[in-house]
Coordinates of C-alpha atoms in Angstrom, one line a residue:
M77 CA 10.8 -19.7 61.7
S78 CA 6.7 -21.1 61.3
I79 CA 3.5 -19.0 60.3
T80 CA 2.8 -19.5 64.2
D81 CA 5.8 -18.5 65.3
T82 CA 4.6 -14.9 63.8
H83 CA 1.0 -14.7 64.4
D84 CA 1.3 -12.0 67.2
T85 CA 3.2 -9.4 65.3
Y86 CA 0.8 -10.3 62.7
D87 CA -2.6 -9.0 61.8
T88 CA -3.4 -11.1 58.7
D89 CA -1.0 -12.8 56.3
V90 CA -2.0 -11.0 53.7
L91 CA -3.7 -7.8 53.1
V92 CA -6.0 -7.6 50.0
V93 CA -7.0 -3.9 48.6
G94 CA -10.0 -4.6 46.7
S95 CA -13.1 -6.8 46.2
G96 CA -13.5 -7.0 42.5
P97 CA -12.3 -9.2 40.2
A98 CA -8.3 -9.0 40.7
G99 CA -8.9 -8.6 44.6
G100 CA -11.9 -11.6 44.7
S101 CA -9.7 -13.8 43.2
A102 CA -6.6 -13.0 45.5
A103 CA -8.9 -13.6 48.7
L104 CA -10.3 -16.8 47.3
L105 CA -7.3 -18.5 47.0
L106 CA -5.7 -16.7 49.5
A107 CA -8.0 -19.2 51.5
T108 CA -8.1 -22.2 49.6
Y109 CA -4.4 -22.2 50.3
G110 CA -4.7 -21.4 54.0
I111 CA -3.4 -18.5 54.6
R112 CA -4.3 -15.8 56.6
T113 CA -6.1 -13.3 54.9
L114 CA -8.0 -9.9 55.1
L115 CA -9.7 -7.9 51.9
V116 CA -10.3 -4.7 52.6
T117 CA -13.1 -2.5 50.0
K118 CA -14.4 1.5 50.4
Y119 CA -17.5 0.5 48.9
G120 CA -20.4 -1.1 50.9
W121 CA -21.2 -3.4 48.7
L122 CA -20.0 -5.4 45.2
A123 CA -20.0 -4.4 41.7
N124 CA -23.0 -2.3 41.2
T125 CA -22.5 -2.0 37.6
P126 CA -21.8 -5.4 35.4
R127 CA -18.8 -4.2 33.3
A128 CA -16.8 -7.0 33.2
H129 CA -18.1 -9.9 31.5
I130 CA -17.0 -12.1 28.9
T131 CA -15.6 -15.1 31.1
N132 CA -13.5 -16.7 29.0
Q133 CA -11.8 -20.8 28.9
R134 CA -8.5 -19.9 30.8
T135 CA -10.6 -18.5 33.3
M136 CA -13.4 -20.7 33.7
E137 CA -10.6 -23.4 34.3
V138 CA -9.1 -21.3 37.6
L139 CA -12.7 -21.7 39.0
R140 CA -13.5 -24.6 37.5
D141 CA -9.8 -25.4 40.0
L142 CA -11.4 -23.8 42.3
G143 CA -14.5 -25.5 42.6
V144 CA -16.7 -23.2 42.3
E145 CA -17.1 -23.6 38.1
S146 CA -20.5 -25.5 38.0
E147 CA -21.6 -21.8 40.1
A148 CA -20.3 -19.7 37.7
A149 CA -22.1 -21.5 35.0
A150 CA -25.1 -21.3 36.3
A151 CA -25.5 -17.5 37.1
G152 CA -23.5 -16.7 33.4
S153 CA -25.4 -17.2 29.7
P154 CA -24.1 -20.0 27.8
S155 CA -21.5 -19.8 25.0
H156 CA -24.9 -19.9 23.2
L157 CA -26.0 -17.0 23.5
M158 CA -22.8 -14.7 22.8
G159 CA -21.7 -15.8 19.4
D160 CA -23.5 -14.0 16.8
T161 CA -22.0 -10.3 17.3
V162 CA -24.5 -8.7 15.2
L163 CA -23.5 -4.8 12.6
C164 CA -26.3 -3.0 12.0
T165 CA -27.6 0.7 11.7
A166 CA -30.3 0.0 14.4
L167 CA -31.7 -3.2 15.7
T168 CA -34.7 -2.8 14.2
G169 CA -32.4 -1.4 10.7
Q170 CA -30.4 -2.8 8.6
E171 CA -27.9 -5.6 8.7
I172 CA -24.4 -4.9 7.7
G173 CA -22.6 -8.3 9.0
R174 CA -22.7 -11.4 11.3
I175 CA -19.4 -12.3 13.4
R176 CA -19.7 -15.7 14.8
S177 CA -18.0 -14.9 17.9
W178 CA -16.5 -16.5 20.9
G179 CA -15.8 -19.9 19.9
T180 CA -18.9 -20.7 18.3
G181 CA -18.6 -21.0 15.0
P182 CA -18.1 -23.9 13.4
A183 CA -14.5 -23.5 11.9
S184 CA -13.5 -22.5 15.7
A185 CA -16.1 -24.9 18.2
T186 CA -14.0 -28.0 17.4
E187 CA -10.9 -26.0 18.6
Y188 CA -12.3 -24.3 22.0
A189 CA -14.0 -27.6 22.7
S190 CA -10.8 -29.8 22.2
T191 CA -8.0 -27.1 23.6
S192 CA -10.7 -27.0 27.3
P193 CA -12.9 -28.9 29.7
C194 CA -14.0 -25.9 30.5
E195 CA -17.0 -23.4 28.1
M196 CA -17.2 -19.5 27.9
I197 CA -20.0 -18.0 29.6
D198 CA -20.8 -14.6 29.8
L199 CA -21.2 -13.4 33.4
P200 CA -21.6 -9.6 34.3
Q201 CA -19.3 -8.3 37.1
T202 CA -22.5 -7.8 38.9
Y203 CA -22.4 -12.1 39.1
L204 CA -19.2 -12.6 39.3
E205 CA -17.3 -10.8 41.7
P206 CA -20.6 -12.6 45.0
I207 CA -19.5 -15.5 43.9
L208 CA -15.2 -14.9 44.5
V209 CA -16.2 -13.5 47.9
N210 CA -18.8 -15.4 49.3
N211 CA -16.4 -18.3 48.9
A212 CA -13.6 -16.4 49.9
A213 CA -15.0 -15.5 53.7
A214 CA -16.7 -18.7 53.6
R215 CA -13.0 -20.4 53.5
G216 CA -11.9 -18.0 55.9
A217 CA -11.3 -15.0 54.5
K218 CA -11.7 -12.2 56.5
V219 CA -13.6 -9.7 54.6
R220 CA -14.3 -5.6 55.7
F221 CA -16.6 -3.4 53.8
D222 CA -16.7 0.5 54.1
T223 CA -13.0 0.2 54.4
E224 CA -10.8 2.7 52.8
F225 CA -7.0 1.7 52.3
L226 CA -5.2 5.0 52.5
G227 CA -1.6 4.4 52.4
F228 CA 1.3 1.8 53.3
T229 CA 4.4 1.3 55.0
Q230 CA 6.8 -1.5 54.0
D231 CA 10.3 -2.7 56.1
E232 CA 12.0 -6.0 55.1
D233 CA 9.8 -7.6 57.1
G234 CA 6.0 -6.4 56.7
V235 CA 4.0 -4.3 55.6
T236 CA 1.5 -2.2 57.9
A237 CA -1.9 -0.2 56.3
L238 CA -3.1 2.1 57.6
L239 CA -7.2 2.3 57.2
R240 CA -10.2 4.4 57.2
D241 CA -13.6 2.6 58.5
R242 CA -15.9 5.1 56.7
V243 CA -18.7 3.9 58.4
R244 CA -16.8 5.4 62.4
G245 CA -14.7 7.9 60.6
D246 CA -12.2 6.4 62.7
E247 CA -8.4 5.9 61.1
F248 CA -6.7 2.1 62.4
T249 CA -3.8 0.2 61.0
V250 CA -3.2 -3.4 60.2
R251 CA 0.5 -5.5 59.9
A252 CA 1.0 -7.7 57.0
R253 CA 3.3 -9.8 55.8
Y254 CA 2.6 -8.8 52.4
L255 CA -0.6 -6.7 50.0
I256 CA -2.0 -7.4 47.3
G257 CA -3.0 -3.7 45.3
A258 CA -5.6 -4.8 43.6
D259 CA -7.5 -1.8 43.7
G260 CA -8.5 -0.7 40.3
G261 CA -8.0 1.9 37.1
R262 CA -7.0 4.3 39.4
S263 CA -4.8 2.2 41.3
T264 CA -3.3 4.2 45.4
V265 CA -2.0 1.4 45.5
A266 CA 0.5 1.8 42.8
E267 CA 0.4 5.3 42.9
Q268 CA 2.2 5.1 46.2
L269 CA 4.5 2.5 45.7
G270 CA 5.4 3.8 42.3
L271 CA 5.1 1.5 39.1
P272 CA 6.4 1.8 36.4
F273 CA 3.8 2.6 33.6
D274 CA 3.9 3.0 30.0
G275 CA 1.4 4.1 27.5
R276 CA -1.1 6.6 27.8
M277 CA -4.8 7.0 29.6
A278 CA -7.8 9.1 29.0
K279 CA -7.5 8.5 25.3
A280 CA -11.2 9.2 24.3
G281 CA -14.7 9.5 26.9
S282 CA -17.7 7.0 26.7
M283 CA -20.5 6.5 28.8
N284 CA -21.9 3.6 29.9
I285 CA -25.8 3.7 30.0
V286 CA -27.6 0.5 31.8
F287 CA -31.5 -0.2 30.8
K288 CA -34.3 -2.6 31.2
A289 CA -36.7 -3.5 28.2
D290 CA -38.0 -6.7 27.1
L291 CA -35.5 -6.8 23.7
T292 CA -36.5 -10.0 23.0
R293 CA -38.1 -9.4 19.3
Y294 CA -34.8 -7.7 18.3
C295 CA -31.9 -10.3 19.1
A296 CA -33.7 -14.2 20.1
H297 CA -33.2 -15.1 16.7
R298 CA -29.5 -13.7 16.3
P299 CA -28.4 -14.3 20.3
S300 CA -25.3 -12.5 20.6
V301 CA -23.6 -9.9 23.9
L302 CA -22.6 -7.3 21.6
Y303 CA -25.2 -5.4 18.8
W304 CA -22.8 -2.9 17.1
V305 CA -25.2 -0.1 15.9
L306 CA -23.3 2.4 13.5
Q307 CA -25.5 6.2 14.1
P308 CA -24.3 9.3 13.4
G309 CA -22.1 11.4 16.3
A310 CA -20.5 7.8 17.2
E311 CA -17.4 8.7 16.0
T312 CA -17.1 11.1 18.8
G313 CA -15.5 9.2 21.5
G314 CA -15.6 5.6 20.6
I315 CA -14.7 3.3 18.1
G316 CA -17.8 4.6 15.5
M317 CA -20.6 2.6 16.8
G318 CA -22.5 2.6 19.3
L319 CA -23.0 -1.2 20.9
V320 CA -25.7 -2.2 22.7
R321 CA -24.4 -4.9 25.3
M322 CA -27.2 -8.6 26.7
V323 CA -26.6 -8.3 30.4
R324 CA -29.3 -11.1 31.1
P325 CA -30.8 -12.6 27.2
W326 CA -33.2 -10.4 25.9
N327 CA -34.2 -7.7 29.3
E328 CA -31.2 -6.1 30.9
W329 CA -29.0 -4.2 29.0
L330 CA -25.5 -1.8 29.2
L331 CA -25.6 0.5 26.2
V332 CA -21.5 2.2 25.0
W333 CA -22.3 5.2 23.8
G334 CA -19.0 7.9 22.9
Y335 CA -17.9 11.3 24.0
D336 CA -15.5 14.4 23.6
I337 CA -13.0 14.1 26.0
E338 CA -12.1 18.1 24.7
Q339 CA -15.4 19.5 26.0
P340 CA -16.2 19.3 30.1
P341 CA -17.7 15.7 30.9
P342 CA -21.5 15.4 29.6
E343 CA -24.5 15.1 31.9
V344 CA -26.1 12.1 31.7
D345 CA -29.8 12.9 32.9
E346 CA -32.4 9.8 32.4
E347 CA -34.2 11.3 30.1
S348 CA -31.1 12.2 27.6
A349 CA -29.8 8.4 28.4
R350 CA -33.7 7.1 27.1
R351 CA -33.9 9.2 23.9
I352 CA -30.4 7.1 22.8
V353 CA -31.2 3.7 24.4
R354 CA -34.3 4.5 21.9
D355 CA -32.1 5.8 19.3
L356 CA -29.5 2.6 18.5
V357 CA -32.4 0.4 19.2
G358 CA -34.6 1.7 16.2
D359 CA -37.7 1.3 18.5
P360 CA -39.0 5.7 19.2
D361 CA -41.7 4.3 21.4
L362 CA -40.0 1.2 23.5
P363 CA -40.1 0.9 26.6
V364 CA -37.1 1.9 28.9
E365 CA -36.3 1.9 32.7
I366 CA -32.8 3.6 33.5
T367 CA -31.0 1.5 35.9
S368 CA -27.9 3.4 35.9
T369 CA -25.3 5.8 34.1
S370 CA -21.5 6.8 34.2
L371 CA -18.6 7.9 32.2
W372 CA -15.3 5.9 31.7
T373 CA -12.3 6.6 29.5
V374 CA -10.3 4.6 26.8
N375 CA -6.9 4.3 29.0
H376 CA -4.0 1.9 26.7
A377 CA -1.5 2.3 29.7
Y378 CA 0.3 -0.9 31.5
A379 CA 2.9 -1.7 35.0
T380 CA 6.1 -2.5 32.8
E381 CA 6.8 -4.4 36.9
Y382 CA 4.1 -5.7 39.6
A383 CA 6.1 -5.5 42.6
S384 CA 8.4 -3.2 45.3
G385 CA 9.4 -5.4 48.6
R386 CA 6.4 -6.9 50.0
V387 CA 4.0 -4.9 48.1
F388 CA 2.0 -6.7 45.0
C389 CA -0.8 -4.9 42.7
A390 CA -2.7 -6.3 40.4
G391 CA -6.0 -6.5 38.1
D392 CA -6.7 -3.4 36.2
A393 CA -3.9 -1.3 39.0
V394 CA -1.7 -2.4 36.6
H395 CA -3.4 -3.0 32.9
R396 CA -5.8 -0.7 32.0
H397 CA -7.2 -0.4 28.5
P398 CA -10.8 -0.9 27.1
P399 CA -13.2 -4.0 26.8
S400 CA -12.7 -4.9 23.7
N401 CA -11.8 -8.7 23.7
G402 CA -13.6 -9.1 26.7
L403 CA -9.9 -9.6 28.8
G404 CA -9.9 -6.9 31.9
S405 CA -11.5 -9.8 34.2
N406 CA -9.8 -12.3 32.7
T407 CA -6.8 -11.4 33.0
S408 CA -7.0 -9.9 36.4
I409 CA -8.2 -13.4 37.8
Q410 CA -5.4 -15.4 36.1
D411 CA -3.1 -12.7 38.0
S412 CA -4.1 -13.8 41.6
Y413 CA -3.6 -17.6 40.3
N414 CA -0.3 -16.6 38.9
L415 CA 0.1 -14.8 42.3
A416 CA -1.5 -16.5 45.3
W417 CA 0.7 -19.8 45.0
K418 CA 3.9 -17.5 45.2
L419 CA 1.6 -16.0 48.0
A420 CA 1.6 -19.1 49.9
M421 CA 4.3 -21.5 49.6
V422 CA 5.9 -18.1 51.0
V423 CA 4.3 -17.5 53.3
R424 CA 4.0 -21.4 54.8
G425 CA 8.0 -21.7 54.2
E426 CA 8.1 -23.2 51.7
A427 CA 9.8 -21.3 49.4
G428 CA 12.5 -18.5 49.0
P429 CA 11.2 -15.2 49.3
E430 CA 12.8 -15.1 45.7
L431 CA 9.8 -17.2 44.3
L432 CA 7.6 -14.0 44.9
D433 CA 10.2 -12.0 42.0
S434 CA 8.4 -14.4 39.5
Y435 CA 5.0 -13.0 39.2
S436 CA 6.0 -9.8 37.8
A437 CA 8.5 -11.3 35.8
E438 CA 5.4 -14.2 33.9
R439 CA 2.5 -11.8 33.6
A440 CA 3.9 -8.2 32.9
P441 CA 4.4 -9.3 29.4
V442 CA 1.1 -10.2 29.1
G443 CA -0.3 -7.3 30.7
R444 CA 1.4 -5.3 28.0
Q445 CA 0.1 -7.8 25.7
I446 CA -3.8 -7.5 26.8
V447 CA -3.3 -3.6 26.6
E448 CA -1.9 -3.7 22.9
R449 CA -3.9 -5.9 21.5
A450 CA -7.2 -4.3 22.7
N451 CA -6.9 -0.9 21.9
L452 CA -5.0 -2.9 18.6
S453 CA -9.1 -4.4 18.0
R454 CA -10.4 -0.5 18.8
D455 CA -9.1 0.4 15.8
Q456 CA -9.7 -2.4 13.6
F457 CA -13.4 -0.9 13.5
G458 CA -11.8 1.6 10.8
P459 CA -11.3 -0.6 8.1
I460 CA -15.1 -1.3 8.0
F461 CA -15.9 2.7 8.0
D462 CA -13.2 2.8 5.3
V463 CA -15.0 0.8 2.7
L464 CA -18.6 2.8 3.9
G465 CA -16.5 5.9 3.1
I466 CA -17.4 7.0 6.1
G467 CA -14.0 6.7 8.3
G468 CA -14.8 10.3 9.6
G469 CA -17.9 9.7 10.9
G470 CA -21.6 10.6 8.7
D471 CA -24.5 11.7 9.0
H472 CA -27.7 9.5 7.6
A473 CA -27.4 10.0 4.4
A474 CA -23.4 9.3 4.1
I475 CA -24.5 5.7 6.0
A476 CA -27.6 5.4 4.2
E477 CA -24.9 6.0 0.7
G478 CA -23.0 4.2 1.8
L479 CA -25.0 0.8 2.3
A480 CA -26.4 1.8 -0.3
A481 CA -23.5 1.0 -2.4
I482 CA -22.3 -2.1 -0.9
G483 CA -25.4 -3.6 -2.2
A484 CA -25.6 -2.4 -5.5
P485 CA -26.0 -5.5 -7.8
T486 CA -22.9 -3.7 -9.8
P487 CA -19.4 -4.8 -10.1
E488 CA -18.0 -1.8 -8.1
G489 CA -20.6 -3.2 -6.0
A490 CA -19.6 -6.1 -5.4
K491 CA -15.7 -5.4 -5.2
K492 CA -17.3 -3.5 -2.3
R493 CA -19.1 -6.4 -0.9
R494 CA -15.6 -8.2 -0.6
L495 CA -13.8 -5.1 0.6
L496 CA -16.5 -5.5 3.6
E497 CA -16.0 -8.6 4.2
E498 CA -12.5 -8.3 4.5
A499 CA -12.3 -5.2 7.1
I500 CA -15.8 -7.9 9.5
Q501 CA -13.3 -10.3 9.5
L502 CA -10.2 -8.8 10.1
K503 CA -12.9 -8.2 13.6
N504 CA -12.2 -12.3 14.3
Y505 CA -8.5 -11.0 15.7
E506 CA -10.9 -8.8 18.9
F507 CA -14.1 -12.0 18.6
N508 CA -12.6 -15.2 18.6
A509 CA -8.8 -14.0 18.7
H510 CA -8.7 -18.1 21.0
G511 CA -4.6 -17.6 21.3
V512 CA -4.6 -14.1 23.2
E513 CA -6.6 -16.0 25.4
M514 CA -4.5 -19.1 25.8
N515 CA -1.5 -18.8 24.5
Q516 CA 0.3 -17.7 27.4
R517 CA 3.8 -19.0 27.9
Y518 CA 6.0 -17.7 30.8
V519 CA 9.9 -17.3 31.0
S520 CA 11.0 -16.9 34.4
A521 CA 13.4 -17.7 36.9
A522 CA 10.7 -20.5 38.0
V523 CA 10.7 -22.0 34.7
L524 CA 13.1 -23.9 33.8
P525 CA 13.0 -24.3 30.4
D526 CA 13.8 -27.3 28.1
D527 CA 17.2 -27.1 25.9
G528 CA 15.4 -27.8 22.6
L529 CA 14.2 -25.2 19.7
T530 CA 12.7 -22.2 19.8
E531 CA 8.7 -22.9 19.1
V532 CA 7.8 -22.7 15.9
W533 CA 4.2 -21.0 15.1
E534 CA 2.7 -22.7 12.0
R535 CA -0.6 -20.5 12.6
D536 CA -1.6 -17.1 14.3
R537 CA -0.5 -17.3 17.6
E538 CA -3.2 -14.8 18.3
L539 CA -6.5 -16.3 16.5
T540 CA -5.1 -20.1 17.6
A541 CA -4.9 -21.5 20.7
R542 CA -1.4 -24.0 20.3
P543 CA -1.4 -26.4 23.5
T544 CA 1.6 -27.7 24.9
T545 CA 4.3 -29.7 27.3
R546 CA 6.9 -27.5 27.1
P547 CA 8.2 -25.7 30.2
G548 CA 6.0 -22.3 30.5
A549 CA 2.9 -23.1 28.6
K550 CA 0.1 -24.4 30.6
L551 CA -0.7 -28.0 30.6
P552 CA -2.0 -29.9 27.8
H553 CA -6.1 -30.5 28.4
A554 CA -6.8 -34.8 27.4
W555 CA -10.1 -35.6 28.2
L556 CA -8.9 -38.8 30.4
V557 CA -10.8 -42.1 32.4
D558 CA -10.9 -42.3 35.9
G559 CA -11.4 -45.2 38.9
Q560 CA -15.5 -45.4 38.4
G561 CA -15.5 -44.7 34.5
E562 CA -15.8 -41.2 34.9
R563 CA -14.4 -38.4 33.0
L564 CA -11.9 -36.1 34.0
S565 CA -9.0 -33.9 32.3
T566 CA -5.6 -33.7 33.1
L567 CA -6.0 -30.5 34.6
D568 CA -8.4 -31.7 36.8
V569 CA -5.6 -33.3 38.1
V570 CA -3.3 -31.1 38.9
G571 CA -3.9 -27.6 40.6
G572 CA -5.8 -26.7 44.0
G573 CA -2.2 -25.5 45.6
A574 CA -0.1 -28.5 45.2
F575 CA 2.9 -29.0 42.3
T576 CA 2.4 -32.7 40.2
V577 CA 4.7 -35.1 39.0
L578 CA 2.8 -35.9 36.4
T579 CA 4.8 -39.1 34.5
G580 CA 3.2 -42.4 32.2
L581 CA 2.1 -45.8 33.5
S582 CA 5.7 -46.8 32.9
G583 CA 7.6 -43.7 35.2
G584 CA 7.4 -45.5 38.8
V585 CA 11.2 -44.5 38.9
W586 CA 10.3 -41.0 39.1
E587 CA 7.0 -41.6 41.7
A588 CA 9.7 -43.2 43.8
A589 CA 11.6 -39.4 43.7
A590 CA 8.8 -37.5 44.0
T591 CA 8.1 -39.4 47.5
A592 CA 12.3 -38.6 47.9
C593 CA 11.8 -35.3 46.8
R594 CA 8.8 -34.6 49.6
A595 CA 10.3 -35.3 52.6
D596 CA 13.3 -33.4 51.6
L597 CA 11.4 -30.5 50.7
G598 CA 8.2 -30.4 53.2
I599 CA 5.7 -29.6 50.5
P600 CA 3.1 -30.7 49.0
L601 CA 3.8 -33.0 46.2
R602 CA 1.4 -34.9 44.2
V603 CA 2.2 -38.0 42.2
V604 CA -0.6 -39.0 39.2
R605 CA 0.9 -41.7 36.2
I606 CA -0.9 -41.1 33.5
G607 CA -2.6 -45.1 32.3
D608 CA -3.1 -46.1 35.4
D609 CA -6.9 -47.2 37.1
N610 CA -7.9 -43.1 38.0
S611 CA -6.6 -42.2 35.5
R612 CA -6.4 -44.1 32.2
D613 CA -5.7 -42.5 28.9
A614 CA -8.6 -43.8 27.6
Y615 CA -9.3 -41.5 24.4
G616 CA -5.0 -41.0 23.3
E617 CA -6.1 -38.0 23.4
W618 CA -2.7 -37.6 26.1
G619 CA -0.9 -39.8 24.4
R620 CA -1.6 -37.4 21.2
V621 CA -0.7 -33.5 23.1
G622 CA 2.0 -35.3 26.4
E623 CA 4.4 -34.8 23.9
I624 CA 7.0 -37.0 26.3
A625 CA 7.4 -41.1 27.1
E626 CA 5.2 -42.7 29.0
D627 CA 8.1 -42.5 31.9
G628 CA 9.2 -39.4 30.9
V629 CA 7.8 -36.6 33.8
L630 CA 6.5 -33.4 33.6
L631 CA 6.5 -30.8 37.1
V632 CA 3.1 -28.5 37.4
R633 CA 2.9 -25.6 38.8
P634 CA -0.1 -25.4 41.6
D635 CA -1.0 -22.8 38.7
G636 CA -1.1 -25.3 35.9
Y637 CA 2.1 -24.6 34.7
V638 CA 4.9 -27.1 33.2
A639 CA 7.8 -25.5 35.6
W640 CA 10.3 -28.7 34.1
R641 CA 10.0 -31.7 31.6
R642 CA 11.6 -34.3 31.0
T643 CA 11.0 -35.9 27.8
T644 CA 12.0 -40.2 29.1
A645 CA 13.5 -40.8 32.2
P646 CA 17.1 -41.4 33.6
E647 CA 18.7 -44.8 33.2
S648 CA 19.3 -44.7 37.6
A649 CA 16.6 -44.0 40.6
R650 CA 19.1 -42.2 42.0
S651 CA 19.4 -39.3 38.9
A652 CA 15.6 -39.3 38.8
Q653 CA 16.0 -38.1 42.1
D654 CA 18.5 -35.4 41.5
E655 CA 17.4 -33.9 38.9
L656 CA 13.2 -33.5 39.8
L657 CA 14.5 -32.4 43.4
G658 CA 17.4 -29.6 41.4
A659 CA 14.6 -28.8 39.0
L660 CA 12.0 -27.8 42.2
R661 CA 14.5 -26.4 44.4
R662 CA 15.4 -24.2 41.0
V663 CA 12.1 -23.3 40.8
L664 CA 10.8 -22.3 44.3
A665 CA 14.4 -20.7 45.0
R666 CA 15.1 -22.9 47.8

């Protein structure tokens, strides 16, 4: 039965609950793939505070595939303004150290640049969400604000959701084929679905203070997204340091400070917020405009399953963690990137519904990793405090005494300086965890593993990206040259919601096989032969990273992940056709 045969029984193909990074990107992806999508949010507009902000290379690659990378780059702060993470006693106070971050240091800049065609940017959520949702609507998604999700029932054929119009006050139902719960860390969808969680919620309390103040004289000479401030009381509910975070250089900011979660939540009025800001900046007369204040809790929880039946969850609904490492919105968008093409192909009848089982199998391990990594990074400030002798917190005198000991021109001072440098370098696992961002490996029925040896990690898997064409890995980036002499990435010749058969100039047998498979399966199937006039390996980069012979082949999924590979061509065209068709059938559960 085709989609059009059953339109009358469904109000939409996919109902997306939530307009944050996961929900907005899901709606944009599905609309781009031509799937009828309804996005609902109980709020009257999009994000009103700049919560998430670090936008890593893999997420920028997703936005590139969606055609909105340039829009995101124009709205964000570029990487050269992100990287001098500062540890200090106040913005006007003594510096403890600096950390080259987000790949901006000379030791990591080459690796970052060679791994992706995209640069990291700082894109606050207040700017990201409109890009996602506006483009989703422009491409056909329906968007309803002030629409609260109340509950759902599901059966073999679809999901019926109960919604409330918060303007009119009435309740109504929407019938959809599938439901995506992208409704945040207090997800009603995840709760009603009964997803299993491991970990702990509400470990500690934090407050956000969004403010405007001209801090150019304190920051422009050491541009950074993050200024960590060691102040008495920072250990209460926090990580031992306050944070002054750049939202827009250098006049819009978000400050993070802790509170005791065992006590009643504090009331943060404008006067107390302004005092905290001035204390961490170190300027008692600083003109400050408080924009907003809010409280939140530090969580360490992840779902071990992301779906049940026709209902799926994504984003903070399934991985709940502190903002350390800047993984939240990135992982949320990548959840949706993994799920959307699968839903689209199942809705269109191009894949079996069993394909959807691979979403949880592939993304739940990623969710667990980033929750564990973010919480560990939060704890890795401890060695810095230990070297300073204030592991349990301290007053101004204790902090000054610890810093004086660090600066002493004595053998003991030299030892402490070495220990401090080692403690600060440990923070690379938060600020330069390139491998965490780029080394995700999928294991599921939608990936057909090689019969070869287990992957060997010669360098730190969390710190260093390791591109590979092994099935389950993201297609490596390499620069090619098109027919007009313009550069394009290998990532630019895949994606777009379709599978790609990627081979070399002498891999004509695979082009013929793809033509036969396209006719047999009735799916969009692109063929790219690296070396032809449209994708010349002019720099020899693909030859160095491809890991297959020129007549070998990669079957690349719509999300850019390698589903199957054969390092050389078989002896006959018939064998090539049979192998490719078999691989596609297995991946698509057909």
